[in-house]
XYZ file of C-alpha atoms in Angstrom:
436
model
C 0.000 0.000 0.000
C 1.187 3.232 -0.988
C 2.272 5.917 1.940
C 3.170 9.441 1.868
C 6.825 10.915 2.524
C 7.412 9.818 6.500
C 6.175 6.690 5.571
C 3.186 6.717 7.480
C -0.142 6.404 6.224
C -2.457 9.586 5.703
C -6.349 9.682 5.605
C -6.754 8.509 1.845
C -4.562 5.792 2.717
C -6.183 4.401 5.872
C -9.598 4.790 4.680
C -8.724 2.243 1.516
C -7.935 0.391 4.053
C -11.152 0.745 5.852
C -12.790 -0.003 2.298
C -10.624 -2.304 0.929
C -10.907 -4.816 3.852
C -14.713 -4.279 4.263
C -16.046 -4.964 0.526
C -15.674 -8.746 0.619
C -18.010 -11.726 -1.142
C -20.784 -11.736 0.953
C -23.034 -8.558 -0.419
C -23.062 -10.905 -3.166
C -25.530 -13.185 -1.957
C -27.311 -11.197 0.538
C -30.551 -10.266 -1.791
C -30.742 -14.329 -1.454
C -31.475 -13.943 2.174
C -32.673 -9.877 2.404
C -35.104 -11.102 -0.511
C -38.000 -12.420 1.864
C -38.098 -9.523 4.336
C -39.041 -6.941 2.087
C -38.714 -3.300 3.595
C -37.211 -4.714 6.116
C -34.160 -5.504 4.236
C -34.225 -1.833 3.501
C -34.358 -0.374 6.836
C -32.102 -3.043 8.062
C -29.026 -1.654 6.530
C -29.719 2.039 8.072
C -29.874 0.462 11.407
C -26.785 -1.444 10.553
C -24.716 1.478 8.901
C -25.735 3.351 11.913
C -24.493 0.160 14.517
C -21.451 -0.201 12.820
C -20.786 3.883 13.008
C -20.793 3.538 16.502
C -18.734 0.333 17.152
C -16.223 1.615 14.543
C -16.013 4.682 16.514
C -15.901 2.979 19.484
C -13.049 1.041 18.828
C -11.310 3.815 17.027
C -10.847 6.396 20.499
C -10.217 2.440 22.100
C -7.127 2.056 19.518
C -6.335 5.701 20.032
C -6.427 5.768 24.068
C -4.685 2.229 24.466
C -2.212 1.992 21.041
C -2.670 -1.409 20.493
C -5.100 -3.680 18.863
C -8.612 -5.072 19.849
C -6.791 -7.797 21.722
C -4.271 -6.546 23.695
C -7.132 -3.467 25.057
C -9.321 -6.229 26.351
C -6.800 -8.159 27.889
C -5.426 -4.815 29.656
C -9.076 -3.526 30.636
C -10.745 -6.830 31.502
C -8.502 -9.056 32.036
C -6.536 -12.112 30.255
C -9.567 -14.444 30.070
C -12.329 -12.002 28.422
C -8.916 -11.166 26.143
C -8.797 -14.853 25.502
C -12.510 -14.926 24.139
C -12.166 -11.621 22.057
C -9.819 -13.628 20.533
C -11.041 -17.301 20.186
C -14.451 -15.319 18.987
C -12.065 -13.460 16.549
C -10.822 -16.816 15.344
C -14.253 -18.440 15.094
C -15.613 -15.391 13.088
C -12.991 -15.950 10.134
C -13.031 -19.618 9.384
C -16.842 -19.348 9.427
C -17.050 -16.894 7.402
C -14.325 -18.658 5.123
C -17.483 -21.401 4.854
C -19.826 -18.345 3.668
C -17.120 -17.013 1.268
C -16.645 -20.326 -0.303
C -20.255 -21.092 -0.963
C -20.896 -17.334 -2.445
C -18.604 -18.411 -5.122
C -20.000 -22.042 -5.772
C -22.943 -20.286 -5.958
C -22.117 -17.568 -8.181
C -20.553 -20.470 -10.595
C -24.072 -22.477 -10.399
C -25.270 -19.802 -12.715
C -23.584 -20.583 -15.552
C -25.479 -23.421 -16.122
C -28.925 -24.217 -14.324
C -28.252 -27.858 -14.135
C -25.606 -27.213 -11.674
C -27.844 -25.564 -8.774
C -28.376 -26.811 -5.621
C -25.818 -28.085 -2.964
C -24.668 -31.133 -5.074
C -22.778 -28.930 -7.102
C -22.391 -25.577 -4.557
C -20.546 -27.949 -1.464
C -18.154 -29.963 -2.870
C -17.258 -26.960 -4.999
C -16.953 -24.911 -1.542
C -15.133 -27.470 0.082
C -12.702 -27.806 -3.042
C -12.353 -24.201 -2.747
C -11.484 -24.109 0.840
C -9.132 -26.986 0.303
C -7.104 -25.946 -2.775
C -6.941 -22.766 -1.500
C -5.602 -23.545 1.823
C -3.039 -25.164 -0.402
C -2.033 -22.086 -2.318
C -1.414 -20.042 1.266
C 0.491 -22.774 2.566
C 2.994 -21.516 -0.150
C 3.650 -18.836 1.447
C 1.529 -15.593 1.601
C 3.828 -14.202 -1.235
C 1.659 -16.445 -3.590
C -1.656 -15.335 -2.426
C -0.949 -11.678 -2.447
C -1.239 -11.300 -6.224
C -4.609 -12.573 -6.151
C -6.062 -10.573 -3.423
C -4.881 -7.182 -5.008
C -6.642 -8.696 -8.085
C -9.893 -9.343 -7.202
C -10.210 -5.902 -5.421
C -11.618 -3.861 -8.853
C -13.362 -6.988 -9.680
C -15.596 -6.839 -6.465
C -16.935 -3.549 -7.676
C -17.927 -3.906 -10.946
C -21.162 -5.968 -10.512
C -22.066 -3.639 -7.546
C -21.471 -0.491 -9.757
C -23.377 -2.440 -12.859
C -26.611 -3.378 -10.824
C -26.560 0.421 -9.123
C -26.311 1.690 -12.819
C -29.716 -0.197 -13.663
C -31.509 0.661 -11.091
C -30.710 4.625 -12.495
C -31.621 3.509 -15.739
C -34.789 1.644 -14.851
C -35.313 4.951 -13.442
C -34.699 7.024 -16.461
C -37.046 4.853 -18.135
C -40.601 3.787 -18.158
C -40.503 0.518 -16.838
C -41.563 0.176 -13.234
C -39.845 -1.238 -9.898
C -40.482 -4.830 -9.143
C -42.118 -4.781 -5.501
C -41.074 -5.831 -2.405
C -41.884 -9.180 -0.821
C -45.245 -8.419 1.616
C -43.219 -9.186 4.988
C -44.908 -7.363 7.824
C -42.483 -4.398 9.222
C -41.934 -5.877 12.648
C -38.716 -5.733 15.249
C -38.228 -9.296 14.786
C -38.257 -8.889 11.086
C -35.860 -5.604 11.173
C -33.228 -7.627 13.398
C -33.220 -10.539 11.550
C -32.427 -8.256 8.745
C -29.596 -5.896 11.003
C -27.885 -9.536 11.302
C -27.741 -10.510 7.957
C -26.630 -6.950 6.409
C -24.130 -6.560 9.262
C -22.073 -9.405 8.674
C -21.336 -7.503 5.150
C -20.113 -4.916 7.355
C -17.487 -5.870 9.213
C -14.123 -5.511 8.630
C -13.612 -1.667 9.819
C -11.978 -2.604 13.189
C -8.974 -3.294 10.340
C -7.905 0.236 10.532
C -7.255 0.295 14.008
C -4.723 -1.788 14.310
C -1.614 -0.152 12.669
C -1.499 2.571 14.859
C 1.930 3.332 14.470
C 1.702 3.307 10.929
C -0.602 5.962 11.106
C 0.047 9.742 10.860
C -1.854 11.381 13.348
C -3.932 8.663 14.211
C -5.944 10.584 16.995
C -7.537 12.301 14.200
C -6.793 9.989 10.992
C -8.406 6.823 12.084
C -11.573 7.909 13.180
C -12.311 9.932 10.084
C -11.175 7.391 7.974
C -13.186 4.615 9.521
C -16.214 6.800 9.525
C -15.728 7.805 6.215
C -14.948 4.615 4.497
C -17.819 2.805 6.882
C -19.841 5.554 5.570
C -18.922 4.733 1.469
C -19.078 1.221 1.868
C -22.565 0.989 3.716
C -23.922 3.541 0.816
C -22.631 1.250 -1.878
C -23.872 -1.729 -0.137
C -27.565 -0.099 0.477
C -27.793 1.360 -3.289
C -26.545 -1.907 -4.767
C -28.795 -4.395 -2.636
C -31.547 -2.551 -2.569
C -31.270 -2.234 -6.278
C -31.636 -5.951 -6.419
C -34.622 -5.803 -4.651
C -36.476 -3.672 -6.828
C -35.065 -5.212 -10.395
C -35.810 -8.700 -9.228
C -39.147 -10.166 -8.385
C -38.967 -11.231 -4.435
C -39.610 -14.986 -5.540
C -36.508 -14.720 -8.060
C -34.277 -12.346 -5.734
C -34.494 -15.751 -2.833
C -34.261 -18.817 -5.394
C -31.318 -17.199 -7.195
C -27.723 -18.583 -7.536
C -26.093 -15.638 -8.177
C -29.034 -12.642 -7.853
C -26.301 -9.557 -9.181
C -25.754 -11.982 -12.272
C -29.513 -12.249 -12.606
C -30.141 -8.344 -12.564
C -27.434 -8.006 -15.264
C -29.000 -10.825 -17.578
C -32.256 -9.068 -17.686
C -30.819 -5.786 -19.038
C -27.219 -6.660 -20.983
C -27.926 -10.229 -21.720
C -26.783 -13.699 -20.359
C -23.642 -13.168 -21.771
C -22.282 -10.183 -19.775
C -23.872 -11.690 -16.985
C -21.929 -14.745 -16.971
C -19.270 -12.591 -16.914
C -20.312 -10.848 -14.145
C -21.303 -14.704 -12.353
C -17.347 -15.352 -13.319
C -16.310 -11.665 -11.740
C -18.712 -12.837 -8.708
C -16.706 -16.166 -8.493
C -13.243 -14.427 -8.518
C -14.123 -11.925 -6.055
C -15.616 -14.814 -3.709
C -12.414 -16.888 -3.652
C -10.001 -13.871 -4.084
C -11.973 -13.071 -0.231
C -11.443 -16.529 0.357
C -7.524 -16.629 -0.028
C -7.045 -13.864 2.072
C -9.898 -15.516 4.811
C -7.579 -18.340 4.954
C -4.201 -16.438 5.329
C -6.008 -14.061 8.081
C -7.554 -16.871 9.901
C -4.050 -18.600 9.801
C -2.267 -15.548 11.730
C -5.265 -15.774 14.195
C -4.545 -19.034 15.212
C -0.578 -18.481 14.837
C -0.565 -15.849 17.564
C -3.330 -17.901 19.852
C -0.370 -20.737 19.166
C 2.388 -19.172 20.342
C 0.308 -17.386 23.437
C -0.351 -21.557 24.277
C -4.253 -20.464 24.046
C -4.346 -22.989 21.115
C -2.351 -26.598 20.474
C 1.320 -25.996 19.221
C 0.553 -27.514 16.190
C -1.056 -24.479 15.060
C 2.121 -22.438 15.949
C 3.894 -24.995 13.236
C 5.711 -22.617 10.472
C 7.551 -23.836 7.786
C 9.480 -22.004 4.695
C 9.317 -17.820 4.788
C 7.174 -18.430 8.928
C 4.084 -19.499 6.763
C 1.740 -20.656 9.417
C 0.450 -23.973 7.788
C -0.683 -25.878 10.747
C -3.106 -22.714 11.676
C -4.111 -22.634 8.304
C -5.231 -26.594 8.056
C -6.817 -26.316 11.559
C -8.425 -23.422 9.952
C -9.638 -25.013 6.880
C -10.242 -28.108 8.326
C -12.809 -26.530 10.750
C -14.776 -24.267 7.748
C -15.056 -27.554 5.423
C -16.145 -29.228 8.899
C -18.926 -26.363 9.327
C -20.149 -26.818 5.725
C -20.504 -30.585 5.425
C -22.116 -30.687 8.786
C -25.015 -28.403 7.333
C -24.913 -29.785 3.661
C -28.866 -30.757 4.039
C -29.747 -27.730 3.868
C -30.526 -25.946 0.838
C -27.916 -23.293 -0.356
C -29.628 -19.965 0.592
C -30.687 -21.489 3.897
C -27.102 -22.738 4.461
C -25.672 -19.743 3.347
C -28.089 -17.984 5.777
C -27.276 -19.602 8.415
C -23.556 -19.611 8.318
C -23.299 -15.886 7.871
C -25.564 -15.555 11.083
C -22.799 -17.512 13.014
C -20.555 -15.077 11.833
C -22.196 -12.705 12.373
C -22.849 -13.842 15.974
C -19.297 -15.071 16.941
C -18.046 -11.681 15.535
C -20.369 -9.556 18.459
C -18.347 -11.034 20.864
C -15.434 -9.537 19.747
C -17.286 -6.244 19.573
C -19.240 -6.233 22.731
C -15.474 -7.152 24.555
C -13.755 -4.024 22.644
C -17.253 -1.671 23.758
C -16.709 -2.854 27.282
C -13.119 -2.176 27.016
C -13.536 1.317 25.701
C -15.608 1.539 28.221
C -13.389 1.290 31.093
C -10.411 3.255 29.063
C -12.406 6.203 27.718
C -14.477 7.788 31.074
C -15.820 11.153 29.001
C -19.083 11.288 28.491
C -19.105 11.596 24.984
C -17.308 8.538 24.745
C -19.729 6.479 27.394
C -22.100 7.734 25.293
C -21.088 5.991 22.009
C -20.418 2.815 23.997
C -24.359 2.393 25.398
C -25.632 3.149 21.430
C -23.502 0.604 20.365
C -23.777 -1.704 22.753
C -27.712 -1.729 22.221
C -26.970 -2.220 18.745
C -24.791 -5.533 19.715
C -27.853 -6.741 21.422
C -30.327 -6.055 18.795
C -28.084 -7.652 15.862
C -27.563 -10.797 18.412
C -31.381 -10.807 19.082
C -31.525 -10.755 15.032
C -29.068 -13.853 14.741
C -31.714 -15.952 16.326
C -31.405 -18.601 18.750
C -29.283 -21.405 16.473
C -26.569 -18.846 15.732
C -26.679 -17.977 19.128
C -26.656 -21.704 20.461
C -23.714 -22.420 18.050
C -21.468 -19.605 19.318
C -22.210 -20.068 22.928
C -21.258 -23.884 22.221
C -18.470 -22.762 20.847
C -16.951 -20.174 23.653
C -17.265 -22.976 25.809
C -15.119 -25.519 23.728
C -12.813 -22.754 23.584
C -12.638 -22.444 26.883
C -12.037 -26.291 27.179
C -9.686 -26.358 24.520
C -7.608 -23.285 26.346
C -7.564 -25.182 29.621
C -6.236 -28.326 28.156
C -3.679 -26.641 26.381
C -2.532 -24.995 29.366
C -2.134 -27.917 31.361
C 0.396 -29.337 29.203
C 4.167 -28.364 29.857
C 5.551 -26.374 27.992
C 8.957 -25.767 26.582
C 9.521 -22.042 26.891
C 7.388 -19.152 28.150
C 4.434 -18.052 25.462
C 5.262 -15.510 23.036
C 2.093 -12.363 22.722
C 1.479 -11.767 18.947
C -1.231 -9.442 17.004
C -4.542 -9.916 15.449
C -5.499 -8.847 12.139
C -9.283 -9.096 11.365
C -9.875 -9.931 7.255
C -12.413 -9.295 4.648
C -15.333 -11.188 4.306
């Protein structure tokens, strides 16, 4: 990434960061789910631009006041076990949402050819994705580099082509499909904050190189705001634009919904190009899912809050035993599900994200909490941690079930690990959230 003269990043800089590390694969197939809930879908991602405003800012005067990342702030505020969660949850998040990545871009590759829909084509395809590319980062993270920096224009060309249709639908005399007939109800509303948040995340990103930040007192915040702000306008123009090109009924059944808004005005060629782009954009997210969730486990490794096997390097420090625990969990995740249809799966899996990644949030809130005492700060902290509760309420009671199931095996897992002797003391290391 490109810095100015000292170095350090400025403002333009650290909010593509913010933007860059937020537009990942899953807006892709979120009219899928949104689809059903109508209005709600639309309101949702106000209420979810306007959550993740707060927790970004949250976490921003927490990176600011402590200088270190989400991690190392909980642990100092709340002490080494809650740190330990924020982390685990951290963990969790990522190779869970490597499962949702993976099927977005089976998915989007169903299109091409109808006879491929449905999860006897979408899951192996997923769990081929998840395996082969698990291979390619256990070359080193040299090789996956090149295809992350890739796929970045390629994610925002069918978002910009459906948001173009919509303003020529407009321009024209054809009419807006309408919106499925759900009721406007709370439930409804957080079911839909849940599923557009997930798409969300990935600002906390810009907090962690503090030190490669100029001014960071005043650069991070404005850039996280700012590119939070772009992102969840892009995100609300382009899904909602599916919404109204695509009949409800069409927008939920659809393998690749984007692709199926560009067929019906360019033609089913373009649009299998855009169901390619999709599919390149999904497993570019992927790659870098799987080298992200690799350092996550690495550091909980070498902090012994994990196995040592997942603190195994080999060539340039590549982390490969972090990255097979990794993969081995997400391909674990999907064939455990794989009776479910594809949008439900996908559905649910993003939910679990969503879910495990509010821990990690509701730790850094109560963190700030402590650190930051002005009452503008407090302040921030209660709106967002309502928010927390209303997008958990949203995740439902499965998602919720799964992630409390999990903090407990992580808990178990820590305590074994900790009972074993050890060779040397345990070495701290950072963690780096990912795109998704």
């Amino acid at each position: 990434m490109a810095r100015d003269g000292d170095g350090r990043m400025g403002l333009w800089m650290t909010g593509a960061l913010v933007v860059g590390t937020m537009i990942g694969a899953g807006i892709f197939m979120l009219p899928v789910s949104l689809a059903p809930l109508g209005r709600n879908a639309v309101a949702a991602w106000f209420v979810s631009s306007a959550g993740a405003l707060c927790i970004a800012a949250t976490l921003a005067r927490l990176s600011r006041l402590g200088g270190d990342g989400i991690q190392a702030n909980v642990e100092r505020e709340l002490g080494a076990l809650p740190g330990f969660l924020t982390a685990w949850a951290f963990w969790v998040s990522n190779w869970v949402a490597q499962a949702a990545t993976a099927i977005a871009g089976a998915s989007a590759l169903s299109w091409l050819d109808p006879a491929l829909s449905g999860p006897g084509f979408v899951i192996p395809v997923a769990v081929a994705a998840v395996a082969s590319l698990t291979a390619v980062n256990a070359a080193g993270a040299r090789a996956s580099g090149g295809m992350s920096i890739l796929t970045v224009a390629v994610k925002l060309l069918p978002l910009l082509a459906v948001v173009l249709i919509l303003g020529l639908r407009a321009a024209g005399p054809a009419s807006y499909e309408p919106l499925a007939p759900a009721p406007f109800s709370v439930q409804n509303l957080a079911a839909g904050v849940a599923l557009t948040f997930f798409a969300l995340t990935g600002f906390e990103n810009a907090t962690t190189p503090v030190d490669k930040v100029r001014d960071p007192a005043r650069t991070i915040p404005r850039a996280i705001l700012g590119g939070t702000l772009l992102v969840a306008l892009l995100y609300l123009l382009s899904s909602t634009a599916v919404q109204l090109l695509l009949p409800a009924k069409t927008a939920a059944a659809s393998a690749a919904p984007f692709a199926d808004v560009i067929a019906g005005r360019w033609g089913p060629r373009v649009a299998a190009l855009a169901a390619l782009a999709i599919a390149v954009a999904a497993f570019g997210c992927l790659n870098g899912l799987i080298l992200a969730t690799g350092e996550l486990g690495y550091a909980m490794g070498l902090r012994r809050d994990l196995p040592a096997v997942l603190a195994w390097t080999r060539g340039a420090g590549t982390p490969v035993g972090a990255q097979l625990a990794g993969a081995a969990l997400s391909i674990l995740l999907i064939l455990a599900n794989s009776s479910r249809a594809t949008n439900s799966l996908f559905s649910f899996i993003i939910l679990l994200s969503t879910a495990a990644v509010l821990v990690v949030y509701t730790a850094g809130a109560l963190a700030a909490w402590r650190l930051d005492g002005s009452a503008r700060g407090r302040a921030i902290v209660v709106v967002a941690l309502l928010f927390i509760l209303f997008a958990a309420y949203g995740s439902g009671a499965e998602a919720n079930g799964w992630c409390v199931a999990l903090l407990a095996a992580g808990l178990a897992v820590r305590f074994l690990v900790r009972l074993a002797p050890t060779a040397g003391p345990s070495r701290a290391a950072s963690i780096r959230p990912a795109r998704r």
